[in-house]
JSON list of C-alpha atoms in Angstrom, two decimals:
[
{"chain": "G", "resi": 50, "resn": "UNK", "atom": "CA", "xyz": [-11.67, -4.68, -15.19]},
{"chain": "G", "resi": 51, "resn": "UNK", "atom": "CA", "xyz": [-12.33, -0.78, -14.37]},
{"chain": "G", "resi": 52, "resn": "UNK", "atom": "CA", "xyz": [-15.57, 0.45, -13.62]},
{"chain": "G", "resi": 53, "resn": "UNK", "atom": "CA", "xyz": [-18.03, 1.53, -16.56]},
{"chain": "G", "resi": 54, "resn": "UNK", "atom": "CA", "xyz": [-18.37, 4.96, -16.95]},
{"chain": "G", "resi": 55, "resn": "UNK", "atom": "CA", "xyz": [-21.98, 6.60, -16.29]},
{"chain": "G", "resi": 56, "resn": "UNK", "atom": "CA", "xyz": [-21.13, 8.24, -19.38]},
{"chain": "G", "resi": 57, "resn": "UNK", "atom": "CA", "xyz": [-21.37, 7.06, -22.56]},
{"chain": "G", "resi": 58, "resn": "UNK", "atom": "CA", "xyz": [-20.11, 10.21, -24.71]},
{"chain": "G", "resi": 59, "resn": "UNK", "atom": "CA", "xyz": [-16.39, 9.69, -23.66]},
{"chain": "G", "resi": 60, "resn": "UNK", "atom": "CA", "xyz": [-13.60, 7.60, -25.37]},
{"chain": "G", "resi": 61, "resn": "UNK", "atom": "CA", "xyz": [-10.18, 6.71, -24.30]},
{"chain": "G", "resi": 62, "resn": "UNK", "atom": "CA", "xyz": [-7.13, 8.49, -24.81]},
{"chain": "G", "resi": 63, "resn": "UNK", "atom": "CA", "xyz": [-4.20, 6.03, -25.92]},
{"chain": "G", "resi": 64, "resn": "UNK", "atom": "CA", "xyz": [-0.70, 7.61, -25.21]},
{"chain": "G", "resi": 65, "resn": "UNK", "atom": "CA", "xyz": [1.71, 7.55, -28.12]},
{"chain": "G", "resi": 66, "resn": "UNK", "atom": "CA", "xyz": [4.40, 6.48, -25.20]},
{"chain": "G", "resi": 67, "resn": "UNK", "atom": "CA", "xyz": [4.41, 2.80, -23.81]},
{"chain": "G", "resi": 68, "resn": "UNK", "atom": "CA", "xyz": [4.49, 2.00, -20.12]},
{"chain": "G", "resi": 69, "resn": "UNK", "atom": "CA", "xyz": [7.76, -0.05, -21.54]},
{"chain": "G", "resi": 70, "resn": "UNK", "atom": "CA", "xyz": [9.51, 3.24, -23.14]},
{"chain": "G", "resi": 71, "resn": "UNK", "atom": "CA", "xyz": [9.20, 4.89, -19.55]},
{"chain": "G", "resi": 72, "resn": "UNK", "atom": "CA", "xyz": [10.34, 1.85, -17.87]},
{"chain": "G", "resi": 73, "resn": "UNK", "atom": "CA", "xyz": [13.10, 1.95, -20.33]},
{"chain": "G", "resi": 74, "resn": "UNK", "atom": "CA", "xyz": [13.57, 5.97, -19.30]},
{"chain": "G", "resi": 75, "resn": "UNK", "atom": "CA", "xyz": [13.75, 5.61, -15.55]},
{"chain": "G", "resi": 76, "resn": "UNK", "atom": "CA", "xyz": [15.48, 2.27, -15.72]},
{"chain": "G", "resi": 77, "resn": "UNK", "atom": "CA", "xyz": [13.26, -0.20, -13.57]},
{"chain": "G", "resi": 78, "resn": "UNK", "atom": "CA", "xyz": [9.83, -1.18, -14.00]},
{"chain": "G", "resi": 79, "resn": "UNK", "atom": "CA", "xyz": [6.75, -0.56, -12.91]},
{"chain": "G", "resi": 80, "resn": "UNK", "atom": "CA", "xyz": [4.60, -2.28, -9.97]},
{"chain": "G", "resi": 81, "resn": "UNK", "atom": "CA", "xyz": [2.48, -1.56, -6.97]},
{"chain": "G", "resi": 82, "resn": "UNK", "atom": "CA", "xyz": [3.12, -2.96, -3.93]},
{"chain": "G", "resi": 83, "resn": "UNK", "atom": "CA", "xyz": [0.01, -3.91, -1.94]},
{"chain": "G", "resi": 84, "resn": "UNK", "atom": "CA", "xyz": [0.52, -3.85, 1.53]},
{"chain": "G", "resi": 85, "resn": "UNK", "atom": "CA", "xyz": [-2.55, -4.93, 3.34]},
{"chain": "G", "resi": 86, "resn": "UNK", "atom": "CA", "xyz": [-3.24, -5.52, 7.61]},
{"chain": "G", "resi": 87, "resn": "UNK", "atom": "CA", "xyz": [-4.60, -4.94, 10.68]},
{"chain": "G", "resi": 88, "resn": "UNK", "atom": "CA", "xyz": [-4.95, -1.03, 11.83]},
{"chain": "G", "resi": 89, "resn": "UNK", "atom": "CA", "xyz": [-1.41, -0.67, 13.76]},
{"chain": "G", "resi": 90, "resn": "UNK", "atom": "CA", "xyz": [0.50, -3.32, 11.93]},
{"chain": "G", "resi": 91, "resn": "UNK", "atom": "CA", "xyz": [3.35, -1.62, 10.71]},
{"chain": "G", "resi": 92, "resn": "UNK", "atom": "CA", "xyz": [1.99, -1.08, 6.81]},
{"chain": "G", "resi": 93, "resn": "UNK", "atom": "CA", "xyz": [2.66, 2.76, 6.45]},
{"chain": "G", "resi": 94, "resn": "UNK", "atom": "CA", "xyz": [6.19, 2.44, 8.30]},
{"chain": "G", "resi": 95, "resn": "UNK", "atom": "CA", "xyz": [7.01, -0.20, 5.90]},
{"chain": "G", "resi": 96, "resn": "UNK", "atom": "CA", "xyz": [6.18, 1.34, 3.33]},
{"chain": "G", "resi": 97, "resn": "UNK", "atom": "CA", "xyz": [7.73, 4.44, 3.62]},
{"chain": "G", "resi": 98, "resn": "UNK", "atom": "CA", "xyz": [10.96, 2.51, 4.54]},
{"chain": "G", "resi": 99, "resn": "UNK", "atom": "CA", "xyz": [10.75, 0.77, 1.74]},
{"chain": "G", "resi": 100, "resn": "UNK", "atom": "CA", "xyz": [9.91, 3.52, -0.93]},
{"chain": "G", "resi": 101, "resn": "UNK", "atom": "CA", "xyz": [12.65, 5.58, 0.57]},
{"chain": "G", "resi": 102, "resn": "UNK", "atom": "CA", "xyz": [15.45, 2.78, 0.27]},
{"chain": "G", "resi": 103, "resn": "UNK", "atom": "CA", "xyz": [14.33, 2.20, -3.25]},
{"chain": "G", "resi": 104, "resn": "UNK", "atom": "CA", "xyz": [14.60, 6.14, -4.07]},
{"chain": "G", "resi": 105, "resn": "UNK", "atom": "CA", "xyz": [18.30, 6.12, -3.00]},
{"chain": "G", "resi": 106, "resn": "UNK", "atom": "CA", "xyz": [18.71, 3.18, -5.22]},
{"chain": "G", "resi": 107, "resn": "UNK", "atom": "CA", "xyz": [17.22, 5.46, -8.00]},
{"chain": "G", "resi": 108, "resn": "UNK", "atom": "CA", "xyz": [13.74, 4.28, -8.16]},
{"chain": "G", "resi": 109, "resn": "UNK", "atom": "CA", "xyz": [11.18, 6.43, -8.93]},
{"chain": "G", "resi": 110, "resn": "UNK", "atom": "CA", "xyz": [9.02, 5.13, -5.46]},
{"chain": "G", "resi": 111, "resn": "UNK", "atom": "CA", "xyz": [5.59, 6.31, -4.10]},
{"chain": "G", "resi": 112, "resn": "UNK", "atom": "CA", "xyz": [3.87, 5.84, -1.12]},
{"chain": "G", "resi": 113, "resn": "UNK", "atom": "CA", "xyz": [-0.24, 6.22, -1.04]},
{"chain": "G", "resi": 114, "resn": "UNK", "atom": "CA", "xyz": [-0.78, 6.38, 2.45]},
{"chain": "G", "resi": 115, "resn": "UNK", "atom": "CA", "xyz": [-4.63, 5.59, 3.57]},
{"chain": "G", "resi": 116, "resn": "UNK", "atom": "CA", "xyz": [-4.93, 8.59, 6.04]},
{"chain": "G", "resi": 117, "resn": "UNK", "atom": "CA", "xyz": [-3.66, 10.87, 3.52]},
{"chain": "G", "resi": 118, "resn": "UNK", "atom": "CA", "xyz": [-5.99, 9.88, 0.42]},
{"chain": "G", "resi": 119, "resn": "UNK", "atom": "CA", "xyz": [-9.15, 10.66, 3.13]},
{"chain": "G", "resi": 120, "resn": "UNK", "atom": "CA", "xyz": [-7.82, 14.06, 3.16]},
{"chain": "G", "resi": 121, "resn": "UNK", "atom": "CA", "xyz": [-8.28, 14.65, -0.34]},
{"chain": "G", "resi": 122, "resn": "UNK", "atom": "CA", "xyz": [-9.21, 12.34, -3.01]},
{"chain": "G", "resi": 123, "resn": "UNK", "atom": "CA", "xyz": [-11.49, 10.56, -0.97]},
{"chain": "G", "resi": 124, "resn": "UNK", "atom": "CA", "xyz": [-12.31, 12.95, 1.37]},
{"chain": "G", "resi": 125, "resn": "UNK", "atom": "CA", "xyz": [-16.35, 12.15, 0.74]},
{"chain": "G", "resi": 126, "resn": "UNK", "atom": "CA", "xyz": [-15.60, 8.40, 2.40]},
{"chain": "G", "resi": 127, "resn": "UNK", "atom": "CA", "xyz": [-16.21, 6.74, 5.61]},
{"chain": "G", "resi": 128, "resn": "UNK", "atom": "CA", "xyz": [-15.33, 3.26, 6.92]},
{"chain": "G", "resi": 129, "resn": "UNK", "atom": "CA", "xyz": [-19.11, 1.65, 6.12]},
{"chain": "G", "resi": 130, "resn": "UNK", "atom": "CA", "xyz": [-18.48, -1.83, 3.63]},
{"chain": "G", "resi": 131, "resn": "UNK", "atom": "CA", "xyz": [-19.88, 0.37, 0.79]},
{"chain": "G", "resi": 132, "resn": "UNK", "atom": "CA", "xyz": [-17.39, 3.16, 1.41]},
{"chain": "G", "resi": 133, "resn": "UNK", "atom": "CA", "xyz": [-14.35, 1.12, 2.37]},
{"chain": "G", "resi": 134, "resn": "UNK", "atom": "CA", "xyz": [-14.90, -0.87, -1.48]},
{"chain": "G", "resi": 135, "resn": "UNK", "atom": "CA", "xyz": [-15.03, 2.44, -3.33]},
{"chain": "G", "resi": 136, "resn": "UNK", "atom": "CA", "xyz": [-11.71, 3.95, -0.97]},
{"chain": "G", "resi": 137, "resn": "UNK", "atom": "CA", "xyz": [-10.06, 0.95, -2.73]},
{"chain": "G", "resi": 138, "resn": "UNK", "atom": "CA", "xyz": [-11.65, 0.69, -6.19]},
{"chain": "G", "resi": 139, "resn": "UNK", "atom": "CA", "xyz": [-10.06, 4.47, -6.22]},
{"chain": "G", "resi": 140, "resn": "UNK", "atom": "CA", "xyz": [-6.69, 3.41, -5.16]},
{"chain": "G", "resi": 141, "resn": "UNK", "atom": "CA", "xyz": [-6.74, 0.87, -7.49]},
{"chain": "G", "resi": 142, "resn": "UNK", "atom": "CA", "xyz": [-7.38, 3.03, -10.57]},
{"chain": "G", "resi": 143, "resn": "UNK", "atom": "CA", "xyz": [-4.79, 6.04, -8.93]},
{"chain": "G", "resi": 144, "resn": "UNK", "atom": "CA", "xyz": [-1.90, 2.64, -8.64]},
{"chain": "G", "resi": 145, "resn": "UNK", "atom": "CA", "xyz": [-2.54, 2.08, -12.06]},
{"chain": "G", "resi": 146, "resn": "UNK", "atom": "CA", "xyz": [-2.38, 5.57, -13.92]},
{"chain": "G", "resi": 147, "resn": "UNK", "atom": "CA", "xyz": [0.93, 5.76, -11.45]},
{"chain": "G", "resi": 148, "resn": "UNK", "atom": "CA", "xyz": [2.35, 2.38, -13.05]},
{"chain": "G", "resi": 149, "resn": "UNK", "atom": "CA", "xyz": [1.48, 3.23, -16.96]},
{"chain": "G", "resi": 150, "resn": "UNK", "atom": "CA", "xyz": [3.71, 6.48, -15.61]},
{"chain": "G", "resi": 151, "resn": "UNK", "atom": "CA", "xyz": [6.62, 4.02, -14.65]},
{"chain": "G", "resi": 152, "resn": "UNK", "atom": "CA", "xyz": [6.57, 4.85, -10.82]},
{"chain": "G", "resi": 153, "resn": "UNK", "atom": "CA", "xyz": [7.04, 2.28, -8.39]},
{"chain": "G", "resi": 154, "resn": "UNK", "atom": "CA", "xyz": [3.72, 2.12, -6.22]},
{"chain": "G", "resi": 155, "resn": "UNK", "atom": "CA", "xyz": [3.25, 1.37, -2.56]},
{"chain": "G", "resi": 156, "resn": "UNK", "atom": "CA", "xyz": [-0.15, 1.30, -0.85]},
{"chain": "G", "resi": 157, "resn": "UNK", "atom": "CA", "xyz": [-0.60, 1.53, 2.85]},
{"chain": "G", "resi": 158, "resn": "UNK", "atom": "CA", "xyz": [-4.22, 0.52, 3.01]},
{"chain": "G", "resi": 159, "resn": "UNK", "atom": "CA", "xyz": [-5.98, -1.70, 5.55]},
{"chain": "G", "resi": 160, "resn": "UNK", "atom": "CA", "xyz": [-8.67, -2.87, 3.01]},
{"chain": "G", "resi": 161, "resn": "UNK", "atom": "CA", "xyz": [-9.71, -5.97, 4.80]},
{"chain": "G", "resi": 162, "resn": "UNK", "atom": "CA", "xyz": [-11.55, -7.48, 2.17]},
{"chain": "G", "resi": 163, "resn": "UNK", "atom": "CA", "xyz": [-10.29, -10.17, 0.15]},
{"chain": "G", "resi": 164, "resn": "UNK", "atom": "CA", "xyz": [-12.64, -9.59, -2.85]},
{"chain": "G", "resi": 165, "resn": "UNK", "atom": "CA", "xyz": [-11.65, -5.72, -2.87]},
{"chain": "G", "resi": 166, "resn": "UNK", "atom": "CA", "xyz": [-8.05, -6.60, -3.19]},
{"chain": "G", "resi": 167, "resn": "UNK", "atom": "CA", "xyz": [-8.97, -9.34, -6.08]},
{"chain": "G", "resi": 168, "resn": "UNK", "atom": "CA", "xyz": [-10.82, -5.99, -7.65]},
{"chain": "G", "resi": 169, "resn": "UNK", "atom": "CA", "xyz": [-7.52, -4.35, -7.71]},
{"chain": "G", "resi": 170, "resn": "UNK", "atom": "CA", "xyz": [-5.52, -6.92, -8.93]},
{"chain": "G", "resi": 171, "resn": "UNK", "atom": "CA", "xyz": [-7.96, -7.50, -11.60]},
{"chain": "G", "resi": 172, "resn": "UNK", "atom": "CA", "xyz": [-7.77, -4.59, -12.62]},
{"chain": "G", "resi": 173, "resn": "UNK", "atom": "CA", "xyz": [-4.27, -3.81, -12.87]},
{"chain": "G", "resi": 174, "resn": "UNK", "atom": "CA", "xyz": [-2.25, -5.31, -16.05]},
{"chain": "G", "resi": 175, "resn": "UNK", "atom": "CA", "xyz": [-1.08, -9.09, -14.93]},
{"chain": "G", "resi": 176, "resn": "UNK", "atom": "CA", "xyz": [1.78, -9.06, -12.77]},
{"chain": "G", "resi": 177, "resn": "UNK", "atom": "CA", "xyz": [1.66, -5.88, -11.61]},
{"chain": "G", "resi": 178, "resn": "UNK", "atom": "CA", "xyz": [0.25, -6.38, -8.13]},
{"chain": "G", "resi": 179, "resn": "UNK", "atom": "CA", "xyz": [2.16, -7.94, -5.55]},
{"chain": "G", "resi": 180, "resn": "UNK", "atom": "CA", "xyz": [-0.15, -8.20, -2.15]},
{"chain": "G", "resi": 181, "resn": "UNK", "atom": "CA", "xyz": [2.25, -8.49, 1.00]},
{"chain": "G", "resi": 182, "resn": "UNK", "atom": "CA", "xyz": [0.85, -9.44, 4.07]},
{"chain": "G", "resi": 183, "resn": "UNK", "atom": "CA", "xyz": [1.82, -7.09, 6.71]},
{"chain": "G", "resi": 184, "resn": "UNK", "atom": "CA", "xyz": [0.99, -10.17, 9.65]},
{"chain": "G", "resi": 185, "resn": "UNK", "atom": "CA", "xyz": [1.10, -8.70, 13.44]},
{"chain": "G", "resi": 186, "resn": "UNK", "atom": "CA", "xyz": [-1.10, -10.47, 16.12]},
{"chain": "G", "resi": 187, "resn": "UNK", "atom": "CA", "xyz": [-4.67, -7.95, 16.92]},
{"chain": "G", "resi": 188, "resn": "UNK", "atom": "CA", "xyz": [-2.86, -7.78, 20.85]},
{"chain": "G", "resi": 189, "resn": "UNK", "atom": "CA", "xyz": [0.79, -6.52, 19.26]},
{"chain": "G", "resi": 190, "resn": "UNK", "atom": "CA", "xyz": [-1.71, -3.94, 17.19]},
{"chain": "G", "resi": 191, "resn": "UNK", "atom": "CA", "xyz": [-3.63, -3.04, 20.40]},
{"chain": "G", "resi": 192, "resn": "UNK", "atom": "CA", "xyz": [-0.41, -2.94, 22.23]},
{"chain": "G", "resi": 193, "resn": "UNK", "atom": "CA", "xyz": [0.90, -0.25, 20.10]},
{"chain": "G", "resi": 194, "resn": "UNK", "atom": "CA", "xyz": [-2.29, 1.83, 19.19]},
{"chain": "G", "resi": 195, "resn": "UNK", "atom": "CA", "xyz": [-0.89, 5.14, 21.54]},
{"chain": "G", "resi": 196, "resn": "UNK", "atom": "CA", "xyz": [-4.04, 7.29, 19.95]},
{"chain": "G", "resi": 197, "resn": "UNK", "atom": "CA", "xyz": [-6.27, 4.57, 21.79]},
{"chain": "G", "resi": 198, "resn": "UNK", "atom": "CA", "xyz": [-8.31, 3.55, 18.58]},
{"chain": "G", "resi": 199, "resn": "UNK", "atom": "CA", "xyz": [-8.91, 0.45, 19.34]},
{"chain": "G", "resi": 200, "resn": "UNK", "atom": "CA", "xyz": [-10.00, 1.09, 23.12]},
{"chain": "G", "resi": 201, "resn": "UNK", "atom": "CA", "xyz": [-12.37, 3.63, 22.03]},
{"chain": "G", "resi": 202, "resn": "UNK", "atom": "CA", "xyz": [-13.40, 0.55, 19.47]},
{"chain": "G", "resi": 203, "resn": "UNK", "atom": "CA", "xyz": [-13.91, -1.42, 22.01]},
{"chain": "G", "resi": 204, "resn": "UNK", "atom": "CA", "xyz": [-16.03, 1.13, 24.35]},
{"chain": "G", "resi": 205, "resn": "UNK", "atom": "CA", "xyz": [-18.15, 1.58, 21.03]},
{"chain": "G", "resi": 206, "resn": "UNK", "atom": "CA", "xyz": [-16.98, 4.81, 20.76]},
{"chain": "G", "resi": 207, "resn": "UNK", "atom": "CA", "xyz": [-15.69, 4.32, 17.16]},
{"chain": "G", "resi": 208, "resn": "UNK", "atom": "CA", "xyz": [-17.72, 2.19, 15.16]},
{"chain": "G", "resi": 209, "resn": "UNK", "atom": "CA", "xyz": [-16.80, -0.15, 12.32]},
{"chain": "G", "resi": 210, "resn": "UNK", "atom": "CA", "xyz": [-13.42, -0.36, 13.71]},
{"chain": "G", "resi": 211, "resn": "UNK", "atom": "CA", "xyz": [-10.82, -3.87, 11.49]},
{"chain": "G", "resi": 212, "resn": "UNK", "atom": "CA", "xyz": [-10.70, -6.47, 13.88]},
{"chain": "G", "resi": 213, "resn": "UNK", "atom": "CA", "xyz": [-13.02, -5.17, 16.82]},
{"chain": "G", "resi": 214, "resn": "UNK", "atom": "CA", "xyz": [-16.35, -4.06, 15.50]},
{"chain": "G", "resi": 215, "resn": "UNK", "atom": "CA", "xyz": [-15.35, -5.03, 11.30]},
{"chain": "G", "resi": 216, "resn": "UNK", "atom": "CA", "xyz": [-13.95, -8.03, 9.98]},
{"chain": "G", "resi": 217, "resn": "UNK", "atom": "CA", "xyz": [-10.34, -8.59, 8.41]},
{"chain": "G", "resi": 218, "resn": "UNK", "atom": "CA", "xyz": [-9.92, -10.82, 6.25]},
{"chain": "G", "resi": 219, "resn": "UNK", "atom": "CA", "xyz": [-6.17, -12.48, 5.78]},
{"chain": "G", "resi": 220, "resn": "UNK", "atom": "CA", "xyz": [-4.83, -12.85, 2.06]},
{"chain": "G", "resi": 221, "resn": "UNK", "atom": "CA", "xyz": [-4.76, -16.45, 1.15]},
{"chain": "G", "resi": 222, "resn": "UNK", "atom": "CA", "xyz": [-2.01, -16.25, -1.26]},
{"chain": "G", "resi": 223, "resn": "UNK", "atom": "CA", "xyz": [-0.19, -13.38, -0.92]},
{"chain": "G", "resi": 224, "resn": "UNK", "atom": "CA", "xyz": [3.69, -12.78, -2.65]},
{"chain": "G", "resi": 225, "resn": "UNK", "atom": "CA", "xyz": [4.76, -11.93, 0.45]},
{"chain": "G", "resi": 226, "resn": "UNK", "atom": "CA", "xyz": [4.07, -12.13, 4.13]},
{"chain": "G", "resi": 227, "resn": "UNK", "atom": "CA", "xyz": [5.92, -9.79, 6.46]},
{"chain": "G", "resi": 228, "resn": "UNK", "atom": "CA", "xyz": [5.81, -10.17, 10.08]},
{"chain": "G", "resi": 229, "resn": "UNK", "atom": "CA", "xyz": [6.41, -7.14, 12.21]},
{"chain": "G", "resi": 230, "resn": "UNK", "atom": "CA", "xyz": [6.24, -7.97, 15.19]},
{"chain": "G", "resi": 231, "resn": "UNK", "atom": "CA", "xyz": [8.92, -10.93, 15.08]},
{"chain": "G", "resi": 232, "resn": "UNK", "atom": "CA", "xyz": [11.77, -9.42, 13.09]},
{"chain": "G", "resi": 233, "resn": "UNK", "atom": "CA", "xyz": [13.29, -5.46, 12.96]},
{"chain": "G", "resi": 234, "resn": "UNK", "atom": "CA", "xyz": [11.82, -3.03, 10.28]},
{"chain": "G", "resi": 235, "resn": "UNK", "atom": "CA", "xyz": [15.23, -3.43, 8.68]},
{"chain": "G", "resi": 236, "resn": "UNK", "atom": "CA", "xyz": [14.65, -7.05, 7.95]},
{"chain": "G", "resi": 237, "resn": "UNK", "atom": "CA", "xyz": [11.00, -6.22, 6.46]},
{"chain": "G", "resi": 238, "resn": "UNK", "atom": "CA", "xyz": [12.68, -4.10, 4.20]},
{"chain": "G", "resi": 239, "resn": "UNK", "atom": "CA", "xyz": [14.95, -6.07, 3.17]},
{"chain": "G", "resi": 240, "resn": "UNK", "atom": "CA", "xyz": [12.60, -8.92, 2.53]},
{"chain": "G", "resi": 241, "resn": "UNK", "atom": "CA", "xyz": [10.63, -6.95, 0.53]},
{"chain": "G", "resi": 242, "resn": "UNK", "atom": "CA", "xyz": [13.87, -5.45, -1.67]},
{"chain": "G", "resi": 243, "resn": "UNK", "atom": "CA", "xyz": [14.76, -9.11, -2.30]},
{"chain": "G", "resi": 244, "resn": "UNK", "atom": "CA", "xyz": [11.01, -9.96, -3.67]},
{"chain": "G", "resi": 245, "resn": "UNK", "atom": "CA", "xyz": [11.72, -6.77, -6.61]},
{"chain": "G", "resi": 246, "resn": "UNK", "atom": "CA", "xyz": [15.01, -7.86, -7.06]},
{"chain": "G", "resi": 247, "resn": "UNK", "atom": "CA", "xyz": [14.15, -12.05, -7.69]},
{"chain": "G", "resi": 248, "resn": "UNK", "atom": "CA", "xyz": [11.14, -10.20, -9.69]},
{"chain": "G", "resi": 249, "resn": "UNK", "atom": "CA", "xyz": [13.80, -8.10, -11.99]},
{"chain": "G", "resi": 250, "resn": "UNK", "atom": "CA", "xyz": [11.54, -5.42, -11.29]},
{"chain": "G", "resi": 251, "resn": "UNK", "atom": "CA", "xyz": [14.78, -3.62, -9.67]},
{"chain": "G", "resi": 252, "resn": "UNK", "atom": "CA", "xyz": [18.76, -4.18, -9.95]},
{"chain": "G", "resi": 253, "resn": "UNK", "atom": "CA", "xyz": [20.66, -4.86, -7.03]},
{"chain": "G", "resi": 254, "resn": "UNK", "atom": "CA", "xyz": [22.40, -1.73, -6.17]},
{"chain": "G", "resi": 255, "resn": "UNK", "atom": "CA", "xyz": [24.28, 0.59, -3.76]},
{"chain": "G", "resi": 256, "resn": "UNK", "atom": "CA", "xyz": [21.96, 4.00, -2.82]},
{"chain": "G", "resi": 257, "resn": "UNK", "atom": "CA", "xyz": [22.81, 7.14, -5.05]},
{"chain": "G", "resi": 258, "resn": "UNK", "atom": "CA", "xyz": [23.74, 9.85, -2.80]},
{"chain": "G", "resi": 259, "resn": "UNK", "atom": "CA", "xyz": [21.34, 12.71, -1.84]},
{"chain": "G", "resi": 260, "resn": "UNK", "atom": "CA", "xyz": [22.50, 15.57, -4.35]},
{"chain": "G", "resi": 261, "resn": "UNK", "atom": "CA", "xyz": [24.44, 17.97, -1.94]},
{"chain": "G", "resi": 262, "resn": "UNK", "atom": "CA", "xyz": [23.32, 16.06, 1.09]},
{"chain": "G", "resi": 263, "resn": "UNK", "atom": "CA", "xyz": [25.43, 14.28, 3.42]},
{"chain": "G", "resi": 264, "resn": "UNK", "atom": "CA", "xyz": [22.52, 14.78, 6.38]},
{"chain": "G", "resi": 265, "resn": "UNK", "atom": "CA", "xyz": [21.76, 11.13, 8.66]},
{"chain": "G", "resi": 266, "resn": "UNK", "atom": "CA", "xyz": [19.32, 8.61, 7.96]},
{"chain": "G", "resi": 267, "resn": "UNK", "atom": "CA", "xyz": [15.94, 9.17, 9.94]},
{"chain": "G", "resi": 268, "resn": "UNK", "atom": "CA", "xyz": [15.80, 6.72, 12.83]},
{"chain": "G", "resi": 269, "resn": "UNK", "atom": "CA", "xyz": [12.32, 4.04, 11.98]},
{"chain": "G", "resi": 270, "resn": "UNK", "atom": "CA", "xyz": [9.08, 5.27, 14.12]},
{"chain": "G", "resi": 271, "resn": "UNK", "atom": "CA", "xyz": [7.31, 2.92, 15.83]},
{"chain": "G", "resi": 272, "resn": "UNK", "atom": "CA", "xyz": [4.09, 1.90, 13.76]},
{"chain": "G", "resi": 273, "resn": "UNK", "atom": "CA", "xyz": [1.05, 4.18, 14.10]},
{"chain": "G", "resi": 274, "resn": "UNK", "atom": "CA", "xyz": [-2.02, 3.04, 15.32]},
{"chain": "G", "resi": 275, "resn": "UNK", "atom": "CA", "xyz": [-4.11, 3.90, 11.96]},
{"chain": "G", "resi": 276, "resn": "UNK", "atom": "CA", "xyz": [-1.67, 2.02, 9.50]}
]
């Protein structure tokens, strides 16, 4: 359920075009892939790689990245428990709108609290949220920490840092678990695509070459510590 608006003098305007009609136009189903995991687990790296693979198949996909969202829509939010909840609530509402437009949404947020992720699941139409646990040991996440965020958190310079001074609650029943410390990025991508194919959200198929482009694929980058 969406949060009740403060104003009582507004009415929801129902579109005359259904999500199913938009999906038929695009040739695939709308869905939200919710990547959750510790900072440095590789959520954004994986989400970007899946986005690229989907677009090359002709699927309209878009990544909502945690840092990017905090530069604009959620620029007024910090990292307290209340701000984290509001951060996730807003992202859920954005994902809901984009799904209604027929888009495959990929979100890359730590989203540390189970209750917040459950609230997003309730917000979206049934079956549209796929929780993907990017499972990576804390020690490996710290090893990847090129920005020194974990070190600063342990020194007390960064407050409320997930995994150090703030909790992370791993999913209990995610639709998929990917272990980025054990298998290559390409395998993780294929695991996500296999989930979408098995559900019938996207069709297996060859990549669509970019219009007039012969550029090589970009090399996979190492995960950022803030992912």
